[in-house]
Amino acid sequence: MESTRLDRWLWAVRLTKTRPDAASACRGGHVRVNDRPAKPATLVQPGDEVRARVHDTTRIVEVVRVIQKRVGAAEAATCFIDRTPAPPPEAAIPVARRDRGAGRPTKRERRILDEFRAGGH
């Protein structure tokens, strides 16, 4: 069965920009293979689950194909299955709006707006 170093694979499938970035992420404890902390030299093979925290985003991918060299983005996307859950939807924050052409707010309206912006005490 084919296998390769984790840092090399992360770089080859374009999860990290450079191979040193991949290695430092591994050394920093930001990468796990099959729920175990992984070093840069950890061998990955098809079927392994890789969890990598890259740029404040945790990516969960399953290794489908092992590659040694960096390839184009379209080909790199065929080397893993992305199992990263969708981010939670952002809650809509109400925004105070005034009708167009309503002029400047009155003193009372300004106080209401200031209270709203301060957190609605």
Coordinates of N, CA and C in Angstrom, one line a residue:
M1 N 0.9 -1.2 0.0 CA 0.0 0.0 0.0 C 0.9 1.2 0.0
E2 N 0.5 2.2 -0.7 CA 1.3 3.4 -0.9 C 1.1 4.4 0.3
S3 N 2.1 5.1 0.7 CA 2.1 6.0 1.8 C 3.1 7.1 1.5
T4 N 2.9 8.3 2.2 CA 3.8 9.4 2.1 C 3.8 10.2 3.4
R5 N 4.8 11.1 3.6 CA 4.8 11.9 4.8 C 3.6 12.9 4.8
L6 N 3.2 13.1 6.0 CA 2.0 14.0 6.2 C 2.3 15.4 5.7
D7 N 3.4 16.0 6.1 CA 3.7 17.3 5.7 C 3.8 17.5 4.2
R8 N 4.3 16.5 3.5 CA 4.4 16.5 2.1 C 3.0 16.4 1.4
W9 N 2.2 15.5 2.0 CA 0.8 15.3 1.4 C 0.0 16.6 1.6
L10 N 0.0 17.2 2.8 CA -0.7 18.4 3.1 C -0.4 19.5 2.1
W11 N 0.9 19.6 1.8 CA 1.4 20.6 0.8 C 1.0 20.3 -0.6
A12 N 1.1 19.0 -1.0 CA 0.8 18.5 -2.3 C -0.7 18.7 -2.7
V13 N -1.6 18.5 -1.7 CA -3.0 18.6 -2.0 C -3.5 20.0 -1.7
R14 N -2.6 20.9 -1.5 CA -2.9 22.4 -1.3 C -3.7 22.7 -0.1
L15 N -3.6 22.0 1.0 CA -4.2 22.4 2.3 C -3.3 23.4 3.0
T16 N -2.0 23.4 2.7 CA -1.1 24.5 3.2 C -0.4 25.1 2.0
K17 N 0.1 26.3 2.2 CA 0.8 27.0 1.1 C 2.2 26.4 0.8
T18 N 2.9 26.1 1.9 CA 4.2 25.6 1.8 C 4.4 24.4 2.6
R19 N 5.4 23.6 2.3 CA 5.7 22.4 3.1 C 6.2 22.8 4.5
P20 N 7.0 23.9 4.7 CA 7.3 24.3 6.1 C 6.1 24.7 6.9
D21 N 5.1 25.3 6.3 CA 3.9 25.6 7.0 C 3.2 24.3 7.5
A22 N 3.2 23.3 6.6 CA 2.6 22.0 7.0 C 3.3 21.4 8.2
A23 N 4.6 21.4 8.1 CA 5.5 20.9 9.2 C 5.3 21.6 10.5
S24 N 5.2 22.9 10.4 CA 5.0 23.7 11.7 C 3.6 23.5 12.2
A25 N 2.6 23.3 11.4 CA 1.3 23.0 11.9 C 1.3 21.7 12.6
C26 N 2.0 20.7 12.1 CA 2.1 19.4 12.7 C 2.8 19.5 14.1
R27 N 4.0 20.2 14.1 CA 4.7 20.4 15.3 C 3.9 21.2 16.4
G28 N 3.1 22.1 15.9 CA 2.3 22.9 16.8 C 1.0 22.2 17.3
G29 N 0.8 20.9 16.9 CA -0.3 20.1 17.4 C -1.6 20.5 16.7
H30 N -1.6 21.1 15.5 CA -2.8 21.5 14.8 C -3.2 20.4 13.8
V31 N -2.5 19.3 13.7 CA -2.9 18.3 12.7 C -3.0 16.9 13.5
R32 N -4.1 16.2 13.2 CA -4.3 14.9 13.7 C -4.6 13.9 12.6
V33 N -4.1 12.7 12.7 CA -4.4 11.6 11.8 C -5.1 10.5 12.5
N34 N -6.3 10.2 12.1 CA -7.1 9.2 12.8 C -7.2 9.4 14.3
D35 N -7.5 10.7 14.6 CA -7.6 11.2 16.0 C -6.4 11.0 16.9
R36 N -5.2 11.0 16.3 CA -4.0 10.9 17.0 C -3.1 12.1 16.6
P37 N -2.4 12.8 17.6 CA -1.6 13.9 17.2 C -0.5 13.4 16.2
A38 N -0.2 14.2 15.2 CA 0.7 13.7 14.1 C 1.9 14.6 14.0
K39 N 3.0 13.9 13.7 CA 4.3 14.7 13.5 C 4.4 14.8 11.9
P40 N 5.3 15.7 11.5 CA 5.4 15.9 10.0 C 5.8 14.6 9.3
A41 N 6.5 13.7 9.9 CA 6.9 12.4 9.3 C 5.9 11.3 9.4
T42 N 4.8 11.6 10.0 CA 3.7 10.5 10.1 C 3.3 10.1 8.7
L43 N 3.2 8.8 8.4 CA 2.8 8.3 7.1 C 1.3 8.3 7.0
V44 N 0.8 8.8 5.8 CA -0.6 8.8 5.5 C -0.8 7.9 4.3
Q45 N -2.0 7.2 4.4 CA -2.3 6.3 3.3 C -3.8 6.4 3.0
P46 N -4.3 5.9 1.9 CA -5.7 6.0 1.6 C -6.6 5.4 2.7
G47 N -7.6 6.2 3.0 CA -8.5 5.7 4.1 C -8.3 6.5 5.4
D48 N -7.1 7.2 5.6 CA -6.8 7.9 6.8 C -7.7 9.2 6.9
E49 N -8.1 9.6 8.1 CA -8.8 10.8 8.3 C -7.8 11.8 8.8
V50 N -7.7 13.0 8.2 CA -6.7 14.0 8.6 C -7.5 15.2 9.0
R51 N -7.3 15.7 10.3 CA -7.9 16.9 10.8 C -6.8 18.0 10.9
A52 N -6.9 19.0 10.1 CA -5.8 20.1 10.1 C -6.5 21.4 10.3
R53 N -5.9 22.2 11.3 CA -6.4 23.5 11.6 C -5.5 24.5 10.8
V54 N -6.1 25.0 9.7 CA -5.3 25.9 8.8 C -6.0 27.3 8.8
H55 N -5.3 28.3 9.1 CA -5.9 29.7 9.0 C -7.2 29.8 9.8
D56 N -7.2 29.3 11.1 CA -8.3 29.4 12.0 C -9.5 28.6 11.5
T57 N -9.3 27.7 10.6 CA -10.4 26.8 10.1 C -10.0 25.4 10.2
T58 N -10.8 24.5 10.8 CA -10.5 23.1 10.9 C -11.0 22.4 9.7
R59 N -10.1 21.8 9.0 CA -10.5 21.0 7.8 C -10.4 19.5 8.2
I60 N -11.5 18.8 7.9 CA -11.5 17.3 8.1 C -11.6 16.7 6.7
V61 N -10.5 15.9 6.3 CA -10.5 15.3 5.0 C -10.1 13.8 5.2
E62 N -10.6 13.1 4.2 CA -10.3 11.7 4.1 C -9.3 11.5 2.9
V63 N -8.2 10.8 3.2 CA -7.2 10.6 2.1 C -7.8 9.6 1.1
V64 N -7.8 9.9 -0.2 CA -8.3 9.0 -1.2 C -7.1 8.5 -2.0
R65 N -6.2 9.4 -2.3 CA -5.0 9.1 -3.1 C -3.8 9.8 -2.5
V66 N -2.7 9.1 -2.5 CA -1.5 9.6 -2.0 C -0.7 10.2 -3.2
I67 N -0.2 11.4 -3.1 CA 0.6 12.0 -4.1 C 1.9 12.6 -3.4
Q68 N 3.0 12.6 -4.2 CA 4.2 13.1 -3.7 C 4.5 14.5 -4.0
K69 N 4.1 14.9 -5.2 CA 4.4 16.3 -5.7 C 3.2 17.1 -5.8
R70 N 3.4 18.4 -5.7 CA 2.3 19.4 -5.8 C 1.7 19.3 -7.2
V71 N 0.4 19.3 -7.3 CA -0.3 19.3 -8.6 C -1.3 20.4 -8.7
G72 N -1.9 20.6 -9.8 CA -2.9 21.6 -10.0 C -4.1 21.4 -9.0
A73 N -4.8 22.5 -8.7 CA -5.9 22.5 -7.8 C -7.0 21.5 -8.1
A74 N -7.3 21.4 -9.4 CA -8.4 20.5 -9.8 C -8.0 19.1 -9.6
E75 N -6.7 18.7 -9.8 CA -6.3 17.3 -9.6 C -6.1 17.1 -8.1
A76 N -5.6 18.1 -7.4 CA -5.4 17.9 -5.9 C -6.8 17.7 -5.2
A77 N -7.8 18.3 -5.7 CA -9.2 18.1 -5.1 C -9.6 16.6 -5.2
T78 N -9.1 15.8 -6.2 CA -9.5 14.4 -6.3 C -8.7 13.5 -5.4
C79 N -7.8 14.1 -4.6 CA -6.9 13.2 -3.7 C -7.5 13.1 -2.3
F80 N -8.6 13.8 -2.0 CA -9.2 13.7 -0.7 C -10.7 14.0 -0.8
I81 N -11.4 13.5 0.2 CA -12.8 13.8 0.3 C -13.0 14.8 1.5
D82 N -13.5 16.0 1.2 CA -13.7 17.0 2.3 C -14.9 16.7 3.1
R83 N -14.7 16.3 4.4 CA -15.7 16.0 5.3 C -15.9 17.1 6.4
T84 N -15.4 18.3 6.1 CA -15.6 19.5 7.0 C -17.0 19.9 7.1
P85 N -17.6 19.9 8.3 CA -19.0 20.4 8.4 C -19.2 21.8 8.0
A86 N -20.3 22.1 7.4 CA -20.6 23.5 7.0 C -20.6 24.4 8.2
P87 N -20.1 25.6 8.0 CA -20.1 26.6 9.1 C -21.5 26.9 9.5
P88 N -21.8 27.2 10.8 CA -23.1 27.6 11.2 C -23.5 28.9 10.6
P89 N -24.8 29.1 10.2 CA -25.2 30.3 9.6 C -25.1 31.5 10.6
E90 N -24.7 32.6 10.1 CA -24.5 33.8 11.0 C -25.9 34.4 11.3
A91 N -26.0 34.7 12.5 CA -27.3 35.3 12.9 C -27.4 36.7 12.3
A92 N -28.6 37.0 11.8 CA -28.8 38.4 11.3 C -28.9 39.4 12.4
I93 N -28.1 40.4 12.3 CA -28.0 41.5 13.3 C -29.0 42.6 12.8
P94 N -29.9 43.0 13.6 CA -30.8 44.0 13.2 C -30.1 45.3 13.0
V95 N -30.4 46.0 11.9 CA -29.7 47.3 11.6 C -30.8 48.4 11.6
A96 N -30.4 49.5 12.3 CA -31.4 50.6 12.4 C -31.4 51.3 11.0
R97 N -32.5 51.5 10.4 CA -32.6 52.1 9.1 C -33.6 53.3 9.2
R98 N -33.3 54.3 8.4 CA -34.2 55.4 8.3 C -34.7 55.5 6.9
D99 N -35.9 56.0 6.8 CA -36.5 56.1 5.4 C -35.7 57.2 4.7
R100 N -35.5 56.9 3.4 CA -34.7 57.8 2.5 C -35.5 59.1 2.5
G101 N -34.8 60.2 2.7 CA -35.4 61.5 2.6 C -36.1 62.0 3.9
A102 N -35.9 61.2 5.0 CA -36.5 61.5 6.2 C -35.8 62.7 7.0
G103 N -34.6 63.1 6.5 CA -33.9 64.1 7.1 C -33.1 63.6 8.3
R104 N -32.5 64.6 9.0 CA -31.7 64.2 10.2 C -32.6 63.7 11.3
P105 N -32.1 62.8 12.1 CA -32.9 62.3 13.2 C -33.1 63.4 14.3
T106 N -34.3 63.4 14.9 CA -34.5 64.3 16.0 C -33.7 63.9 17.2
K107 N -33.7 64.8 18.2 CA -33.0 64.5 19.4 C -33.5 63.2 20.1
R108 N -34.8 63.0 20.1 CA -35.4 61.8 20.6 C -35.0 60.6 19.8
E109 N -35.0 60.7 18.5 CA -34.6 59.6 17.7 C -33.1 59.2 17.8
R110 N -32.3 60.3 18.0 CA -30.9 60.0 18.3 C -30.6 59.3 19.6
R111 N -31.4 59.7 20.6 CA -31.2 59.0 21.9 C -31.6 57.5 21.8
I112 N -32.7 57.2 21.0 CA -33.1 55.8 20.8 C -32.1 55.1 20.0
L113 N -31.5 55.7 19.0 CA -30.4 55.1 18.2 C -29.2 54.8 19.1
D114 N -28.8 55.8 19.9 CA -27.6 55.6 20.7 C -27.9 54.5 21.7
E115 N -29.0 54.4 22.3 CA -29.4 53.3 23.2 C -29.3 51.9 22.5
F116 N -29.8 51.9 21.3 CA -29.8 50.7 20.5 C -28.4 50.2 20.2
R117 N -27.5 51.2 19.8 CA -26.1 50.9 19.5 C -25.4 50.5 20.7
A118 N -25.7 51.0 21.9 CA -25.0 50.7 23.1 C -25.4 49.3 23.7
G119 N -26.4 48.7 23.1 CA -26.8 47.4 23.6 C -28.2 47.3 24.1
G120 N -29.0 48.3 24.0 CA -30.4 48.3 24.4 C -30.6 48.2 25.9
H121 N -29.9 48.9 26.7 CA -30.0 48.8 28.1 C -31.4 49.2 28.6

